[in-house]
Amino acid sequence: MQTSDFHYELPDELIAQFPTRNRQDSRLLHLPAGVQEAVDRQFTDLPSLLNPGDLLVFNDTRVMRARLYGRKESGGRVELLIERVLEPERGLAHIKASKSPKPGNLILLDGGGVLEVLGREDDLFLVAAVELDLPSLMAQSGHIPLPPYIERDDEALDVERYQTVYSRREGAVAAPTAGLHFDQAMLTRLDDLGVEQAHVTLHVGAGTFRPVRVDRLEEHVMHSEYVEVSEAVCEQVRATRTRGGRVIAVGTTSVRSLESASQEGEINPFYGDTRLFITPGYKFRSVDAMVTNFHLPESTLLMLVSAFSGYERIMAAYRHAVEQRYRFFSYGDAMLLERVGQA
């Protein structure tokens, strides 16, 4: 398939710039297995669509205050996005500046603190914190890194609302946005209904927003992201399968985590980077359904959901969502997708 096969027209006004007043206030577009037409629902309907014995798998990553602003010693303005903290004093960063900094250059941060540029690793810069460690600098001077399609500066509300209520493992530069719809009341309601919950970790990188720049999908080089799937989670997945329940991933990041841990057929613990690129024709091994948001045209995530629920059904569902004025992307509405046969 071609990248252009995954294009769709989206009016700018449907890109959500702010979250809903309450987490559960979003709409839910349901694509049931065996039914061609999508069903318009509310997110509060989700518990009625799940069964006792199903397993919801959440990504517990937490978004870092990864965006930093400052200036070079020469006075030129600099914007940084810390992609990954390697150790307390060092990390990898994207840097925007009129001229790329060189090794040894210092960046004076607006909120206080200094970073030294040590060198480059591909399209990232290796930086080191001076005096304070990197997490302390981000806590002191960092901003919540809203996605590029949210055309405003981060605000106080984003500190809470661009995090899931169950986030606990700091390391992401973008939220696993399907989880933003869940509040504690919803989690408690699902638990009371007998729907089990499990947590994996995938630290979402800036590459999630990177467009596919090749025509042929097989030529795309997927970005790398760090994943942890524990033996306890693997046991929960196996037990769900044994009792006839469904494994329901909350977000494409949870899908990629579980599927990365299942590449040998059976799910096994996985700790490390993944570059798993899921496109139509992929055989899913561990996931039966997913909760997800709407994704960018021609993105790897739109390709993933097309592999999961069928290309034609997904593209028709997106056209329907546009017609029905759903809210798109990170702060937008949700979908519940049920997997259709295996390719």
Coordinates of C-alpha atoms in Angstrom, one line a residue:
M1 CA 0.0 0.0 0.0
Q2 CA 0.9 3.6 -0.5
T3 CA 1.2 6.3 2.2
S4 CA -1.3 8.3 0.2
D5 CA -3.9 5.6 0.7
F6 CA -4.2 6.8 4.3
H7 CA -5.1 10.4 3.5
Y8 CA -8.4 11.9 4.6
E9 CA -9.7 15.5 4.6
L10 CA -10.1 17.0 8.1
P11 CA -11.4 20.6 8.7
D12 CA -9.1 22.4 11.1
E13 CA -12.0 23.3 13.4
L14 CA -12.4 19.6 14.3
I15 CA -8.9 19.4 15.8
A16 CA -9.5 19.7 19.6
Q17 CA -7.5 22.5 21.1
F18 CA -8.7 21.9 24.7
P19 CA -9.9 18.9 26.7
T20 CA -13.6 18.4 27.5
R21 CA -14.7 19.8 30.8
N22 CA -14.7 16.3 32.3
R23 CA -12.7 13.3 31.2
Q24 CA -15.8 11.1 30.4
D25 CA -17.6 13.8 28.4
S26 CA -16.2 12.7 25.0
R27 CA -18.0 10.8 22.4
L28 CA -17.2 7.2 21.4
L29 CA -17.4 5.8 17.9
H30 CA -17.9 2.0 18.1
L31 CA -16.9 -0.4 15.4
P32 CA -18.3 -3.8 16.4
A33 CA -16.9 -7.0 14.9
G34 CA -19.2 -8.3 12.2
V35 CA -21.0 -5.0 11.8
Q36 CA -20.1 -2.8 8.8
E37 CA -21.6 0.5 10.1
A38 CA -20.0 2.4 13.0
V39 CA -22.2 3.2 16.0
D40 CA -22.3 6.7 17.6
R41 CA -22.1 6.5 21.4
Q42 CA -20.8 8.4 24.4
F43 CA -17.7 7.4 26.3
T44 CA -19.9 6.7 29.4
D45 CA -21.3 3.7 27.4
L46 CA -18.0 1.9 27.5
P47 CA -18.8 -0.3 30.5
S48 CA -21.9 -1.7 28.8
L49 CA -19.7 -2.8 25.9
L50 CA -17.3 -4.8 28.0
N51 CA -17.8 -8.1 29.7
P52 CA -16.8 -9.5 33.1
G53 CA -13.5 -11.4 32.6
D54 CA -12.3 -8.9 29.9
L55 CA -8.8 -7.4 30.5
L56 CA -8.1 -3.7 29.9
V57 CA -4.4 -3.0 29.4
F58 CA -3.3 0.6 30.1
N59 CA 0.0 2.4 29.4
D60 CA 1.2 3.9 32.6
T61 CA 3.8 6.2 31.2
R62 CA 3.9 9.8 32.5
V63 CA 4.6 12.9 30.3
M64 CA 7.7 14.8 31.2
R65 CA 7.9 18.6 31.3
A66 CA 10.1 18.0 28.3
R67 CA 9.9 21.4 26.5
L68 CA 12.5 23.9 27.5
Y69 CA 13.1 27.4 26.2
G70 CA 16.4 29.4 26.5
R71 CA 19.1 31.1 24.7
K72 CA 22.7 30.5 23.6
E73 CA 25.5 32.4 25.1
S74 CA 25.5 34.4 21.9
G75 CA 21.9 35.4 22.5
G76 CA 20.1 33.3 19.9
R77 CA 16.8 31.8 21.0
V78 CA 16.6 28.0 21.5
E79 CA 13.7 25.5 22.0
L80 CA 14.5 22.0 23.2
L81 CA 12.4 18.9 23.6
I82 CA 14.0 16.3 25.8
E83 CA 13.3 13.0 24.0
R84 CA 14.9 10.7 26.5
V85 CA 16.7 10.9 29.9
L86 CA 19.7 8.6 29.7
E87 CA 20.9 9.2 33.2
P88 CA 20.3 12.0 35.8
E89 CA 22.7 14.3 34.2
R90 CA 22.4 13.5 30.5
G91 CA 19.7 13.1 27.8
L92 CA 18.8 13.2 24.2
A93 CA 17.0 16.3 22.8
H94 CA 15.6 17.8 19.7
I95 CA 16.8 21.4 19.4
K96 CA 15.3 24.2 17.3
A97 CA 17.6 27.2 16.8
S98 CA 18.6 29.5 13.9
K99 CA 21.9 27.8 13.8
S100 CA 22.6 24.3 15.2
P101 CA 24.6 24.4 18.4
K102 CA 28.0 22.8 18.5
P103 CA 29.6 20.6 21.1
G104 CA 30.6 22.7 24.1
N105 CA 27.9 25.3 23.6
L106 CA 25.9 26.3 26.6
I107 CA 22.2 26.9 26.7
L108 CA 20.9 29.2 29.4
L109 CA 17.3 28.2 30.2
D110 CA 14.6 30.8 30.8
G111 CA 13.5 29.3 34.1
G112 CA 17.0 29.0 35.4
G113 CA 19.6 26.3 34.9
V114 CA 22.2 25.5 32.1
L115 CA 22.5 22.7 29.6
E116 CA 25.7 21.9 27.7
V117 CA 25.6 20.4 24.2
L118 CA 27.9 17.4 24.1
G119 CA 27.4 16.2 20.5
R120 CA 24.9 14.7 18.1
E121 CA 23.4 11.2 17.7
D122 CA 21.6 11.1 14.3
D123 CA 18.9 13.9 14.5
L124 CA 19.1 14.3 18.3
F125 CA 21.6 16.2 20.4
L126 CA 23.3 14.8 23.5
V127 CA 23.0 17.3 26.3
A128 CA 24.2 17.4 29.9
A129 CA 22.8 19.4 32.8
V130 CA 25.1 21.7 34.6
E131 CA 24.8 21.9 38.4
L132 CA 21.2 20.6 38.7
D133 CA 20.3 17.2 37.2
L134 CA 18.1 16.9 34.2
P135 CA 14.8 15.9 35.9
S136 CA 15.3 18.8 38.3
L137 CA 15.9 21.2 35.4
M138 CA 12.7 20.0 33.7
A139 CA 10.7 20.3 36.9
Q140 CA 12.0 23.8 37.4
S141 CA 12.0 25.2 33.8
G142 CA 10.1 22.7 31.7
H143 CA 6.7 23.0 29.9
I144 CA 4.2 20.3 29.1
P145 CA 5.0 19.4 25.4
L146 CA 1.6 19.7 23.7
P147 CA 1.5 18.2 20.2
P148 CA 2.2 20.5 17.2
Y149 CA -1.5 20.5 16.1
I150 CA -2.6 22.1 19.4
E151 CA -1.9 25.7 18.4
R152 CA -1.5 27.4 21.7
D153 CA 1.0 27.5 24.6
D154 CA 0.6 25.0 27.4
E155 CA -1.6 26.2 30.3
A156 CA -2.1 25.2 33.9
L157 CA -4.9 22.9 33.0
D158 CA -2.6 20.8 30.8
V159 CA -0.5 19.8 33.8
E160 CA -3.3 17.5 34.9
R161 CA -5.4 16.9 31.8
Y162 CA -2.5 15.9 29.5
Q163 CA -1.7 13.1 31.9
T164 CA -3.7 9.9 32.5
V165 CA -5.0 9.5 36.0
Y166 CA -3.0 6.2 36.3
S167 CA 0.3 7.6 35.0
R168 CA 3.3 6.7 37.2
R169 CA 6.4 6.0 35.1
E170 CA 7.8 9.4 33.9
G171 CA 9.5 9.3 30.5
A172 CA 7.1 10.2 27.7
V173 CA 7.0 13.4 25.6
A174 CA 3.4 12.7 24.5
A175 CA 0.5 11.3 26.4
P176 CA -1.1 7.9 25.6
T177 CA -4.2 9.8 24.7
A178 CA -6.8 7.1 24.6
G179 CA -6.3 6.9 28.4
L180 CA -7.2 10.6 28.9
H181 CA -10.9 9.7 28.8
F182 CA -10.7 7.5 32.0
D183 CA -11.2 9.0 35.4
Q184 CA -11.1 7.2 38.7
A185 CA -14.8 6.8 38.8
M186 CA -14.8 5.0 35.4
L187 CA -11.9 2.8 36.6
T188 CA -13.8 1.9 39.7
R189 CA -17.0 1.2 37.8
L190 CA -15.2 -1.2 35.4
D191 CA -13.5 -3.0 38.4
D192 CA -16.9 -3.4 40.0
L193 CA -18.2 -5.0 36.8
G194 CA -15.4 -7.6 36.8
V195 CA -13.3 -6.1 34.1
E196 CA -9.7 -6.6 35.0
Q197 CA -6.9 -4.1 34.6
A198 CA -3.2 -4.4 33.8
H199 CA -0.4 -1.9 33.1
V200 CA 2.4 -1.9 30.6
T201 CA 4.9 1.0 30.0
L202 CA 5.7 2.6 26.6
H203 CA 7.5 5.9 26.8
V204 CA 5.9 7.8 23.8
G205 CA 8.5 9.6 21.8
A206 CA 8.2 12.6 19.5
G207 CA 8.4 10.2 16.5
T208 CA 4.8 9.5 17.1
F209 CA 4.0 12.8 15.3
R210 CA 6.6 12.3 12.6
P211 CA 5.0 12.0 9.1
V212 CA 5.7 9.0 6.9
R213 CA 8.0 10.5 4.2
V214 CA 8.1 7.6 1.8
D215 CA 5.5 6.4 -0.7
R216 CA 5.9 2.7 0.0
L217 CA 5.1 1.6 3.6
E218 CA 7.7 -1.1 3.6
E219 CA 10.4 1.6 3.1
H220 CA 9.4 3.5 6.3
V221 CA 11.9 3.3 9.2
M222 CA 9.8 3.2 12.4
H223 CA 11.0 5.4 15.4
S224 CA 12.2 3.6 18.5
E225 CA 10.4 3.7 21.8
Y226 CA 11.1 2.0 25.2
V227 CA 8.7 -0.7 26.4
E228 CA 8.2 -2.8 29.5
V229 CA 5.8 -5.7 29.6
S230 CA 6.1 -7.7 32.9
E231 CA 5.6 -11.4 33.5
A232 CA 2.6 -10.4 35.7
V233 CA 1.0 -8.8 32.7
C234 CA 1.8 -11.8 30.5
E235 CA 0.1 -14.0 33.1
Q236 CA -3.0 -11.8 33.1
V237 CA -3.2 -12.0 29.3
R238 CA -2.8 -15.8 29.3
A239 CA -5.5 -16.1 32.1
T240 CA -7.9 -13.9 30.1
R241 CA -7.4 -16.1 27.0
T242 CA -8.0 -19.2 29.1
R243 CA -11.3 -18.0 30.5
G244 CA -12.6 -16.7 27.1
G245 CA -12.2 -13.0 27.9
R246 CA -11.0 -10.4 25.6
V247 CA -7.7 -8.5 25.8
I248 CA -8.6 -4.8 25.2
A249 CA -5.7 -2.4 24.7
V250 CA -6.2 1.2 25.8
G251 CA -4.4 3.1 23.1
T252 CA -2.1 2.2 20.2
T253 CA 0.9 2.3 22.6
S254 CA -0.6 -0.5 24.6
V255 CA -1.2 -2.5 21.4
R256 CA 2.4 -2.0 20.3
S257 CA 3.6 -3.0 23.8
L258 CA 1.6 -6.2 23.9
E259 CA 2.4 -7.1 20.3
S260 CA 6.1 -6.4 20.7
A261 CA 6.1 -8.9 23.6
S262 CA 4.3 -11.5 21.4
Q263 CA 6.5 -11.6 18.3
E264 CA 7.5 -15.2 19.0
G265 CA 3.8 -16.3 19.0
E266 CA 3.1 -16.4 22.8
I267 CA 3.4 -13.4 25.0
N268 CA 6.6 -13.2 27.0
P269 CA 8.1 -10.4 29.2
F270 CA 9.7 -7.6 27.1
Y271 CA 12.1 -4.9 28.3
G272 CA 13.7 -2.8 25.7
D273 CA 13.2 -0.6 22.6
T274 CA 10.6 -1.5 19.9
R275 CA 10.3 -0.4 16.3
L276 CA 7.3 -2.5 15.6
F277 CA 5.4 -1.0 12.6
I278 CA 2.0 -2.5 12.2
T279 CA 0.4 -2.1 8.8
P280 CA -2.5 -3.9 7.0
G281 CA -1.7 -7.6 6.7
Y282 CA -0.2 -7.8 10.2
K283 CA -1.3 -10.8 12.3
F284 CA -2.3 -9.7 15.8
R285 CA -1.3 -12.2 18.5
S286 CA -2.4 -10.6 21.8
V287 CA -5.1 -7.9 21.3
D288 CA -8.8 -8.5 20.6
A289 CA -10.1 -4.9 20.9
M290 CA -8.8 -1.4 21.5
V291 CA -9.8 2.0 22.8
T292 CA -8.2 4.7 20.7
N293 CA -8.4 8.3 19.6
F294 CA -8.5 9.5 16.0
H295 CA -5.2 9.7 14.3
L296 CA -3.4 12.0 11.9
P297 CA -3.8 11.5 8.1
E298 CA -1.0 9.3 6.6
S299 CA 0.3 8.4 10.1
T300 CA 1.7 5.1 11.3
L301 CA -1.1 5.0 13.9
L302 CA -3.8 5.3 11.3
M303 CA -2.1 2.4 9.5
L304 CA -2.1 0.4 12.7
V305 CA -5.9 0.8 13.3
S306 CA -6.5 0.0 9.6
A307 CA -4.6 -3.3 10.1
F308 CA -6.7 -4.0 13.2
S309 CA -10.3 -3.2 12.0
G310 CA -9.9 -3.3 8.2
Y311 CA -8.7 -0.5 5.9
E312 CA -12.1 0.2 4.2
R313 CA -14.0 0.1 7.5
I314 CA -11.6 2.5 9.2
M315 CA -11.5 5.0 6.3
A316 CA -15.3 4.9 6.2
A317 CA -15.5 5.4 10.0
Y318 CA -13.2 8.4 9.7
R319 CA -15.3 10.0 7.0
H320 CA -18.4 9.4 9.2
A321 CA -16.6 11.0 12.2
V322 CA -15.8 14.1 10.1
E323 CA -19.4 14.3 8.9
Q324 CA -20.7 13.9 12.5
R325 CA -18.3 16.6 13.8
Y326 CA -16.3 14.4 16.1
R327 CA -13.3 16.0 17.9
F328 CA -10.0 14.8 16.6
F329 CA -6.5 13.9 18.0
S330 CA -5.1 14.2 21.5
Y331 CA -7.9 16.1 23.3
G332 CA -10.5 14.7 21.0
D333 CA -13.1 11.9 21.0
A334 CA -12.5 8.1 21.2
M335 CA -13.2 4.9 19.3
L336 CA -13.8 1.4 20.4
L337 CA -12.5 -1.0 17.8
E338 CA -13.1 -4.8 17.7
R339 CA -10.6 -6.8 15.7
V340 CA -11.8 -8.3 12.4
G341 CA -10.3 -11.7 11.2
Q342 CA -6.6 -12.2 10.6
A343 CA -5.0 -11.5 7.3

